[in-house]
């Protein structure tokens, strides 16, 4: 059975959205691709300085067992910074994009063929020197001079690159023409220690999928595709074909075809700006919950269920006892009941503890967070940018875990008065449709929010481990 390697270039090509996805959206895309099981996740070149480097640092652990491929132009300084940005990934790859048609070579590299080949050789050697897996994509290969293409392939093989990808950027070859082109190029590869052969077929004529399948027959083992990207081979088409015909054609894939449609739909929604909101309004639910000071346990249980919680009998009894104790002193509302659930229900041994956090925020910069947690005395840390300090902090915790939990609600109130007031935060997280709430208290508003998030997180982990 032949294994087809699926390399997704969604983050590199940017998708078809009117505006490119932001930092948070890109992390969501990486998580969805990891769950889908693509073999390689390609990123865009880190040409925007610190923001791109921070993104690569953030998504490196999120890629999990997938190869994280940092795409790079033929620029020596970017190769070094790209490597340091992805080196913490489990399977890092440096992806050199080398234009080999005369027009692209002179326009992008400002070099003639001999100088270009020397540059290519030097940069492959530098990338290999980091101990990284290296891929070289020959851009516009189908329009290159035969001699130039042959010389470029020779350099790639001599420098021991791991993957060689042939690109039809022009997108005018018919499937059988692309097959013949790849078959001829494959003859240039040595019999031993040859790089894996990949293809990137344009979908300009809506024949990219057919061309890619022809290339597999000609010796290609890696196919590049993307989600909702103009002229790119759609990942959805590859997944659908392998689900329908893969077994019949003796083709294997790492894609989880049972979740392909849902995960690709999630990525498309993020790219097109139609993703599920990170926070949901709960006003309608709150208005429906009616509380009285002398409510019995059945009424409190019904109110808790309307809020979205599924409590055990013991936890419901604790909530009822605390509610009656506080209700004897003052009138309580739905927000108070929510806080009681967070404070007394499902108290569990902590899986995670907060060690430290650093937040950078202001009206002229994007908020950034660095959070360090302790898990069984082992430090784990995450970095992230976000829409404000709280969002950045929560996203950095998600990056520690490599898991996204839906933030159902976030509330914060002052417990005491004055400039040194103590803040109390409530965080509601949803995991697999089930609601968990956490409570945090601190003189720091952000610290209270982080502690509440971790409190809810510990309940999720405890609940999952008990199953």
Short mmCIF file of C-alpha atoms in Angstrom, two decimals:
data_model
loop_
_atom_site.label_atom_id
_atom_site.label_comp_id
_atom_site.label_asym_id
_atom_site.label_seq_id
_atom_site.Cartn_x
_atom_site.Cartn_y
_atom_site.Cartn_z
CA UNK A 1 0.00 0.00 0.00
CA UNK A 2 1.41 3.40 -1.03
CA UNK A 3 1.39 6.14 1.61
CA UNK A 4 0.45 9.60 0.31
CA UNK A 5 1.94 12.43 2.37
CA UNK A 6 -0.48 15.36 2.66
CA UNK A 7 1.18 18.77 3.08
CA UNK A 8 -1.26 21.58 3.87
CA UNK A 9 -0.26 25.07 2.75
CA UNK A 10 -3.27 27.00 4.08
CA UNK A 11 -1.17 29.19 6.39
CA UNK A 12 1.39 29.79 3.63
CA UNK A 13 -1.03 30.86 0.92
CA UNK A 14 -3.36 32.70 3.29
CA UNK A 15 -6.79 31.39 2.31
CA UNK A 16 -9.47 33.15 0.28
CA UNK A 17 -10.67 35.52 3.00
CA UNK A 18 -10.81 39.22 2.23
CA UNK A 19 -8.50 39.80 5.18
CA UNK A 20 -5.70 37.43 6.14
CA UNK A 21 -6.38 35.41 9.31
CA UNK A 22 -5.08 36.94 12.52
CA UNK A 23 -2.89 35.42 15.21
CA UNK A 24 -5.73 33.68 17.05
CA UNK A 25 -7.26 32.38 13.81
CA UNK A 26 -3.93 30.92 12.72
CA UNK A 27 -3.57 28.98 15.96
CA UNK A 28 -7.10 27.64 15.48
CA UNK A 29 -6.19 26.51 11.96
CA UNK A 30 -3.10 24.66 13.24
CA UNK A 31 -5.18 22.88 15.89
CA UNK A 32 -7.76 21.82 13.31
CA UNK A 33 -5.08 20.56 10.91
CA UNK A 34 -3.43 18.60 13.73
CA UNK A 35 -6.76 16.97 14.61
CA UNK A 36 -7.39 16.23 10.95
CA UNK A 37 -4.07 14.41 10.69
CA UNK A 38 -2.34 16.15 7.80
CA UNK A 39 1.30 15.06 7.62
CA UNK A 40 2.82 18.52 7.11
CA UNK A 41 1.61 21.96 8.22
CA UNK A 42 3.27 24.71 6.19
CA UNK A 43 3.63 28.26 7.48
CA UNK A 44 4.26 31.53 5.70
CA UNK A 45 7.80 32.99 5.67
CA UNK A 46 8.58 34.98 8.85
CA UNK A 47 9.06 38.28 7.02
CA UNK A 48 7.18 40.50 9.50
CA UNK A 49 9.70 40.35 12.30
CA UNK A 50 8.78 39.60 15.90
CA UNK A 51 5.07 38.98 15.30
CA UNK A 52 5.77 36.15 12.83
CA UNK A 53 8.47 34.68 15.07
CA UNK A 54 6.08 34.75 18.05
CA UNK A 55 3.43 32.98 15.97
CA UNK A 56 5.88 30.21 15.05
CA UNK A 57 6.96 29.85 18.69
CA UNK A 58 3.30 29.58 19.67
CA UNK A 59 2.18 27.03 17.10
CA UNK A 60 5.30 24.82 17.38
CA UNK A 61 3.87 22.74 20.26
CA UNK A 62 0.36 22.83 18.75
CA UNK A 63 1.53 20.90 15.66
CA UNK A 64 1.92 17.76 17.79
CA UNK A 65 3.09 14.81 15.72
CA UNK A 66 2.73 16.73 12.46
CA UNK A 67 5.73 18.14 10.63
CA UNK A 68 5.82 21.92 11.08
CA UNK A 69 7.33 23.37 7.92
CA UNK A 70 8.59 26.95 7.92
CA UNK A 71 8.53 28.21 4.32
CA UNK A 72 11.44 30.47 3.42
CA UNK A 73 12.68 32.48 0.46
CA UNK A 74 16.36 32.15 -0.42
CA UNK A 75 17.43 34.49 2.37
CA UNK A 76 20.20 33.39 4.72
CA UNK A 77 19.09 35.51 7.69
CA UNK A 78 15.51 34.23 7.51
CA UNK A 79 16.71 30.62 7.48
CA UNK A 80 18.41 31.08 10.85
CA UNK A 81 15.53 32.96 12.47
CA UNK A 82 13.00 30.51 11.00
CA UNK A 83 14.88 27.56 12.46
CA UNK A 84 15.07 29.05 15.96
CA UNK A 85 11.34 29.83 15.79
CA UNK A 86 10.26 26.24 14.99
CA UNK A 87 13.05 24.25 16.62
CA UNK A 88 10.81 23.34 19.58
CA UNK A 89 8.35 21.57 17.29
CA UNK A 90 8.40 17.79 17.54
CA UNK A 91 9.13 17.51 13.82
CA UNK A 92 10.54 20.80 12.43
CA UNK A 93 11.21 21.32 8.73
CA UNK A 94 12.82 24.18 6.81
CA UNK A 95 11.17 24.68 3.41
CA UNK A 96 13.26 26.56 0.85
CA UNK A 97 11.27 28.03 -2.03
CA UNK A 98 13.55 28.33 -5.06
CA UNK A 99 12.31 29.86 -8.34
CA UNK A 100 13.79 28.03 -11.32
CA UNK A 101 12.09 29.61 -14.34
CA UNK A 102 14.21 32.36 -15.89
CA UNK A 103 11.60 35.06 -15.26
CA UNK A 104 11.06 34.22 -11.59
CA UNK A 105 14.74 33.62 -10.90
CA UNK A 106 15.73 37.09 -12.08
CA UNK A 107 12.71 38.85 -10.60
CA UNK A 108 12.80 37.22 -7.14
CA UNK A 109 16.50 36.43 -6.70
CA UNK A 110 18.07 38.98 -9.07
CA UNK A 111 20.51 36.28 -10.20
CA UNK A 112 21.46 34.38 -13.31
CA UNK A 113 21.51 30.57 -13.27
CA UNK A 114 25.11 29.95 -12.07
CA UNK A 115 24.84 32.39 -9.14
CA UNK A 116 21.36 31.09 -8.29
CA UNK A 117 22.58 27.48 -8.15
CA UNK A 118 25.48 28.45 -5.88
CA UNK A 119 23.09 30.29 -3.56
CA UNK A 120 20.75 27.31 -3.50
CA UNK A 121 23.59 24.96 -2.64
CA UNK A 122 24.83 27.22 0.15
CA UNK A 123 21.42 27.65 1.76
CA UNK A 124 20.48 23.96 1.63
CA UNK A 125 23.79 23.20 3.36
CA UNK A 126 23.09 25.87 6.00
CA UNK A 127 19.59 24.52 6.64
CA UNK A 128 20.88 20.95 6.94
CA UNK A 129 23.53 22.21 9.35
CA UNK A 130 20.84 22.95 11.93
CA UNK A 131 19.89 19.28 11.92
CA UNK A 132 16.54 20.13 10.36
CA UNK A 133 14.57 18.19 7.82
CA UNK A 134 14.82 20.21 4.60
CA UNK A 135 12.40 20.51 1.69
CA UNK A 136 13.16 22.39 -1.52
CA UNK A 137 10.29 23.52 -3.72
CA UNK A 138 11.28 24.38 -7.28
CA UNK A 139 8.83 27.16 -8.08
CA UNK A 140 7.48 27.47 -11.62
CA UNK A 141 9.35 24.27 -12.45
CA UNK A 142 7.12 23.47 -15.42
CA UNK A 143 8.32 26.62 -17.20
CA UNK A 144 12.02 26.23 -16.38
CA UNK A 145 14.67 25.49 -18.99
CA UNK A 146 15.38 21.75 -18.98
CA UNK A 147 19.06 22.26 -18.28
CA UNK A 148 18.40 24.67 -15.41
CA UNK A 149 15.87 22.29 -13.89
CA UNK A 150 18.29 19.37 -14.16
CA UNK A 151 21.06 21.39 -12.50
CA UNK A 152 18.76 22.48 -9.67
CA UNK A 153 17.64 18.90 -9.05
CA UNK A 154 21.28 17.81 -8.99
CA UNK A 155 22.11 20.44 -6.34
CA UNK A 156 19.13 19.38 -4.21
CA UNK A 157 20.23 15.74 -4.36
CA UNK A 158 23.92 16.41 -3.74
CA UNK A 159 23.14 18.52 -0.67
CA UNK A 160 20.92 15.73 0.72
CA UNK A 161 17.64 17.61 0.96
CA UNK A 162 14.90 15.35 2.32
CA UNK A 163 12.05 16.40 0.00
CA UNK A 164 12.04 17.80 -3.54
CA UNK A 165 8.78 19.40 -4.69
CA UNK A 166 8.01 20.29 -8.29
CA UNK A 167 5.56 23.17 -8.68
CA UNK A 168 3.22 23.97 -11.56
CA UNK A 169 2.51 27.57 -10.52
CA UNK A 170 1.38 28.57 -14.00
CA UNK A 171 -1.39 25.96 -13.84
CA UNK A 172 -1.71 25.40 -17.58
CA UNK A 173 -0.54 21.77 -17.82
CA UNK A 174 -3.17 19.12 -18.35
CA UNK A 175 -3.07 16.12 -16.00
CA UNK A 176 -1.27 13.82 -18.46
CA UNK A 177 1.25 16.57 -19.24
CA UNK A 178 1.98 17.03 -15.53
CA UNK A 179 2.40 13.26 -15.15
CA UNK A 180 4.93 13.15 -18.00
CA UNK A 181 6.80 16.14 -16.58
CA UNK A 182 7.12 14.50 -13.14
CA UNK A 183 8.13 11.17 -14.69
CA UNK A 184 10.96 12.86 -16.61
CA UNK A 185 12.11 14.75 -13.52
CA UNK A 186 12.08 11.53 -11.49
CA UNK A 187 14.68 10.08 -13.88
CA UNK A 188 17.10 12.78 -12.65
CA UNK A 189 17.02 11.41 -9.11
CA UNK A 190 19.77 9.04 -7.94
CA UNK A 191 18.94 5.43 -7.24
CA UNK A 192 20.09 5.70 -3.62
CA UNK A 193 19.37 8.37 -1.01
CA UNK A 194 17.05 10.29 -3.32
CA UNK A 195 14.79 12.92 -1.76
CA UNK A 196 11.10 12.15 -1.48
CA UNK A 197 9.32 13.55 -4.51
CA UNK A 198 6.44 15.97 -4.01
CA UNK A 199 4.18 18.03 -6.27
CA UNK A 200 2.24 21.25 -5.99
CA UNK A 201 -0.37 21.37 -8.73
CA UNK A 202 -2.28 24.56 -9.46
CA UNK A 203 -6.06 24.28 -9.59
CA UNK A 204 -6.36 27.21 -11.98
CA UNK A 205 -8.13 25.05 -14.60
CA UNK A 206 -9.92 23.00 -11.90
CA UNK A 207 -7.77 20.03 -12.88
CA UNK A 208 -5.35 20.15 -9.96
CA UNK A 209 -6.72 17.06 -8.28
CA UNK A 210 -6.58 14.97 -11.46
CA UNK A 211 -3.02 16.22 -12.11
CA UNK A 212 -1.94 15.32 -8.58
CA UNK A 213 -3.30 11.80 -8.87
CA UNK A 214 -1.46 11.35 -12.18
CA UNK A 215 1.72 12.53 -10.47
CA UNK A 216 1.29 9.90 -7.74
CA UNK A 217 1.31 7.32 -10.50
CA UNK A 218 4.54 8.86 -11.82
CA UNK A 219 6.36 8.54 -8.50
CA UNK A 220 5.28 11.49 -6.34
CA UNK A 221 4.64 10.69 -2.67
CA UNK A 222 3.77 14.14 -1.30
CA UNK A 223 0.85 16.32 -2.44
CA UNK A 224 0.38 19.95 -1.48
CA UNK A 225 -3.09 21.32 -0.91
CA UNK A 226 -4.89 24.02 1.06
CA UNK A 227 -8.29 25.04 2.39
CA UNK A 228 -10.28 27.83 0.69
CA UNK A 229 -7.25 29.18 -1.21
CA UNK A 230 -7.47 30.50 -4.76
CA UNK A 231 -5.84 28.21 -7.36
CA UNK A 232 -4.63 25.77 -4.69
CA UNK A 233 -5.56 22.11 -4.76
CA UNK A 234 -8.48 21.82 -2.27
CA UNK A 235 -7.78 19.61 0.74
CA UNK A 236 -11.46 18.70 0.74
CA UNK A 237 -11.13 17.06 -2.69
CA UNK A 238 -8.13 14.99 -1.60
CA UNK A 239 -9.88 13.83 1.57
CA UNK A 240 -13.09 12.98 -0.28
CA UNK A 241 -11.27 10.97 -2.92
CA UNK A 242 -9.22 9.00 -0.41
CA UNK A 243 -12.33 8.25 1.62
CA UNK A 244 -14.12 6.92 -1.48
CA UNK A 245 -11.34 5.24 -3.46
CA UNK A 246 -8.19 5.06 -1.33
CA UNK A 247 -8.62 1.43 -0.32
CA UNK A 248 -9.54 0.33 -3.84
CA UNK A 249 -6.39 1.96 -5.23
CA UNK A 250 -4.18 0.69 -2.41
CA UNK A 251 -3.46 4.23 -1.17
CA UNK A 252 -2.92 5.03 2.52
CA UNK A 253 -3.10 8.37 4.32
CA UNK A 254 -2.67 9.78 7.83
CA UNK A 255 -5.82 11.88 7.45
CA UNK A 256 -8.61 11.09 9.88
CA UNK A 257 -11.26 10.79 7.20
CA UNK A 258 -14.06 10.44 9.76
CA UNK A 259 -13.57 14.03 10.93
CA UNK A 260 -12.30 15.52 7.67
CA UNK A 261 -15.51 17.26 6.65
CA UNK A 262 -16.00 18.86 10.07
CA UNK A 263 -12.40 20.02 10.53
CA UNK A 264 -12.13 21.40 6.99
CA UNK A 265 -15.42 23.20 7.58
CA UNK A 266 -13.99 24.69 10.80
CA UNK A 267 -10.92 25.96 8.95
CA UNK A 268 -13.04 27.41 6.16
CA UNK A 269 -15.19 29.22 8.72
CA UNK A 270 -12.12 30.73 10.37
CA UNK A 271 -10.71 31.88 7.02
CA UNK A 272 -13.96 33.41 5.91
CA UNK A 273 -14.62 35.09 9.24
CA UNK A 274 -17.59 32.89 10.14
CA UNK A 275 -16.07 31.00 13.05
CA UNK A 276 -18.11 30.33 16.16
CA UNK A 277 -17.65 33.32 18.51
CA UNK A 278 -15.09 32.80 21.24
CA UNK A 279 -17.60 33.95 23.82
CA UNK A 280 -21.35 33.44 23.98
CA UNK A 281 -23.94 35.67 25.55
CA UNK A 282 -25.90 34.03 28.33
CA UNK A 283 -28.43 36.78 28.97
CA UNK A 284 -31.34 34.73 27.68
CA UNK A 285 -30.50 31.81 29.95
CA UNK A 286 -30.00 34.14 32.93
CA UNK A 287 -33.34 35.79 32.41
CA UNK A 288 -35.08 32.41 32.33
CA UNK A 289 -33.68 31.35 35.74
CA UNK A 290 -35.90 32.41 38.66
CA UNK A 291 -34.59 32.19 42.24
CA UNK A 292 -36.32 32.70 45.59
CA UNK A 293 -34.76 32.72 49.08
CA UNK A 294 -36.73 29.63 50.13
CA UNK A 295 -36.13 27.61 46.93
CA UNK A 296 -35.89 23.88 47.54
CA UNK A 297 -33.18 21.60 46.15
CA UNK A 298 -35.31 20.63 43.13
CA UNK A 299 -35.70 24.29 42.13
CA UNK A 300 -31.99 24.96 42.58
CA UNK A 301 -31.22 21.83 40.56
CA UNK A 302 -33.47 23.06 37.76
CA UNK A 303 -31.81 26.50 37.83
CA UNK A 304 -28.35 24.93 37.69
CA UNK A 305 -29.38 22.81 34.68
CA UNK A 306 -30.72 25.93 32.92
CA UNK A 307 -27.32 27.51 33.42
CA UNK A 308 -25.87 24.53 31.56
CA UNK A 309 -24.26 22.51 34.34
CA UNK A 310 -24.50 18.76 34.93
CA UNK A 311 -23.81 18.22 38.62
CA UNK A 312 -23.63 15.03 40.64
CA UNK A 313 -26.00 14.54 43.56
CA UNK A 314 -23.23 15.39 46.04
CA UNK A 315 -22.22 18.56 44.20
CA UNK A 316 -25.83 19.69 43.88
CA UNK A 317 -26.27 19.21 47.64
CA UNK A 318 -23.18 21.39 48.26
CA UNK A 319 -24.51 24.10 45.95
CA UNK A 320 -27.95 24.01 47.62
CA UNK A 321 -26.44 24.21 51.10
CA UNK A 322 -24.27 27.21 50.16
CA UNK A 323 -27.16 28.90 48.35
CA UNK A 324 -29.48 28.63 51.38
CA UNK A 325 -26.69 29.89 53.69
CA UNK A 326 -26.06 33.03 51.63
CA UNK A 327 -29.74 33.56 50.71
CA UNK A 328 -30.58 33.85 54.42
CA UNK A 329 -28.46 37.04 54.49
CA UNK A 330 -29.16 38.71 51.13
CA UNK A 331 -31.10 38.35 47.90
CA UNK A 332 -29.33 36.26 45.27
CA UNK A 333 -29.50 36.30 41.50
CA UNK A 334 -28.41 34.03 38.69
CA UNK A 335 -24.86 35.44 38.72
CA UNK A 336 -24.59 34.56 42.40
CA UNK A 337 -25.73 31.01 41.71
CA UNK A 338 -23.13 30.75 38.93
CA UNK A 339 -20.45 31.88 41.38
CA UNK A 340 -21.62 29.35 43.98
CA UNK A 341 -21.35 26.51 41.45
CA UNK A 342 -17.84 27.64 40.55
CA UNK A 343 -16.81 27.89 44.19
CA UNK A 344 -18.20 24.70 45.75
CA UNK A 345 -19.06 22.19 43.00
CA UNK A 346 -16.63 19.58 41.78
CA UNK A 347 -13.66 20.58 43.90
CA UNK A 348 -10.80 18.44 42.61
CA UNK A 349 -7.07 17.90 43.19
CA UNK A 350 -5.27 20.37 40.90
CA UNK A 351 -3.60 18.97 37.81
CA UNK A 352 -2.23 22.41 36.94
CA UNK A 353 -1.00 25.19 39.23
CA UNK A 354 -0.08 28.72 38.23
CA UNK A 355 3.61 29.53 38.73
CA UNK A 356 3.87 32.91 37.01
CA UNK A 357 2.55 35.09 34.24
CA UNK A 358 3.81 38.13 32.35
CA UNK A 359 1.43 40.34 30.38
CA UNK A 360 2.42 43.09 27.94
CA UNK A 361 -0.44 45.35 26.94
CA UNK A 362 -1.19 48.91 25.88
CA UNK A 363 -3.25 51.03 23.53
CA UNK A 364 -0.48 51.09 20.90
CA UNK A 365 0.64 47.43 20.95
CA UNK A 366 -0.93 44.00 20.64
CA UNK A 367 -1.38 42.29 24.00
CA UNK A 368 1.03 39.42 24.65
CA UNK A 369 1.09 36.86 27.44
CA UNK A 370 3.64 34.39 28.80
CA UNK A 371 2.16 31.93 31.29
CA UNK A 372 4.10 29.24 33.18
CA UNK A 373 2.14 26.39 34.78
CA UNK A 374 3.23 23.52 37.00
CA UNK A 375 1.99 20.06 36.10
CA UNK A 376 3.18 17.51 38.63
CA UNK A 377 6.10 19.84 39.47
CA UNK A 378 7.09 20.05 35.80
CA UNK A 379 7.08 23.51 34.24
CA UNK A 380 5.08 23.99 31.05
CA UNK A 381 4.77 27.37 29.38
CA UNK A 382 2.93 29.09 26.59
CA UNK A 383 3.16 32.34 24.64
CA UNK A 384 0.37 34.06 22.76
CA UNK A 385 -0.97 37.32 21.42
CA UNK A 386 -4.62 38.23 21.81
CA UNK A 387 -7.36 40.82 21.68
CA UNK A 388 -6.51 42.28 25.07
CA UNK A 389 -4.56 40.92 28.06
CA UNK A 390 -7.23 38.44 29.21
CA UNK A 391 -7.63 36.94 25.75
CA UNK A 392 -3.84 36.68 25.35
CA UNK A 393 -3.54 34.99 28.76
CA UNK A 394 -6.27 32.43 28.03
CA UNK A 395 -4.81 31.66 24.60
CA UNK A 396 -1.35 31.14 26.10
CA UNK A 397 -2.81 28.54 28.49
CA UNK A 398 -4.44 26.80 25.51
CA UNK A 399 -1.04 26.78 23.81
CA UNK A 400 0.45 25.03 26.85
CA UNK A 401 -2.17 22.31 26.47
CA UNK A 402 -2.46 22.18 22.70
CA UNK A 403 -6.23 22.00 23.19
CA UNK A 404 -8.94 24.60 22.62
CA UNK A 405 -11.84 24.84 25.06
CA UNK A 406 -14.85 26.97 24.22
CA UNK A 407 -15.02 29.97 26.54
CA UNK A 408 -18.69 30.10 27.40
CA UNK A 409 -18.49 33.11 29.71
CA UNK A 410 -16.12 35.28 31.73
CA UNK A 411 -17.18 37.55 34.60
CA UNK A 412 -15.18 39.63 37.04
CA UNK A 413 -16.33 41.58 40.11
CA UNK A 414 -14.70 43.55 42.91
CA UNK A 415 -14.98 41.76 46.26
CA UNK A 416 -13.65 44.68 48.30
CA UNK A 417 -13.60 48.42 47.78
CA UNK A 418 -10.84 50.91 47.14
CA UNK A 419 -7.70 51.00 45.03
CA UNK A 420 -6.45 47.75 46.58
CA UNK A 421 -9.73 45.95 45.84
CA UNK A 422 -9.70 42.17 45.51
CA UNK A 423 -11.14 40.88 42.24
CA UNK A 424 -13.19 37.69 41.88
CA UNK A 425 -13.42 36.07 38.44
CA UNK A 426 -15.69 33.34 37.10
CA UNK A 427 -14.74 31.40 33.96
CA UNK A 428 -17.07 28.95 32.23
CA UNK A 429 -15.43 26.48 29.84
CA UNK A 430 -17.19 23.95 27.66
CA UNK A 431 -15.55 20.60 26.84
CA UNK A 432 -17.31 18.01 24.69
CA UNK A 433 -20.56 19.87 25.26
CA UNK A 434 -20.25 19.81 29.06
CA UNK A 435 -19.92 23.01 31.09
CA UNK A 436 -17.26 23.53 33.78
CA UNK A 437 -16.80 26.68 35.86
CA UNK A 438 -13.84 27.95 37.82
CA UNK A 439 -13.32 30.74 40.32
CA UNK A 440 -10.24 32.85 40.94
CA UNK A 441 -9.46 35.60 43.43
CA UNK A 442 -6.59 38.08 43.26
CA UNK A 443 -5.74 41.73 43.75
CA UNK A 444 -4.84 41.59 40.04
CA UNK A 445 -7.79 41.41 37.63
CA UNK A 446 -5.81 39.39 35.08
CA UNK A 447 -4.46 37.10 37.79
CA UNK A 448 -8.01 36.43 39.01
CA UNK A 449 -9.06 35.53 35.47
CA UNK A 450 -6.08 33.19 34.96
CA UNK A 451 -6.72 31.43 38.28
CA UNK A 452 -10.39 31.01 37.41
CA UNK A 453 -9.47 29.53 34.02
CA UNK A 454 -7.04 27.07 35.64
CA UNK A 455 -9.67 26.12 38.24
CA UNK A 456 -12.12 25.24 35.46
CA UNK A 457 -9.36 23.49 33.55
CA UNK A 458 -8.51 21.25 36.50
CA UNK A 459 -12.15 20.19 36.71
CA UNK A 460 -12.15 19.25 33.03
CA UNK A 461 -9.01 17.14 33.39
CA UNK A 462 -10.34 15.44 36.50
CA UNK A 463 -13.64 14.66 34.81
CA UNK A 464 -11.89 13.24 31.73
CA UNK A 465 -9.53 11.07 33.82
CA UNK A 466 -12.47 9.64 35.77
CA UNK A 467 -14.10 8.25 32.63
#
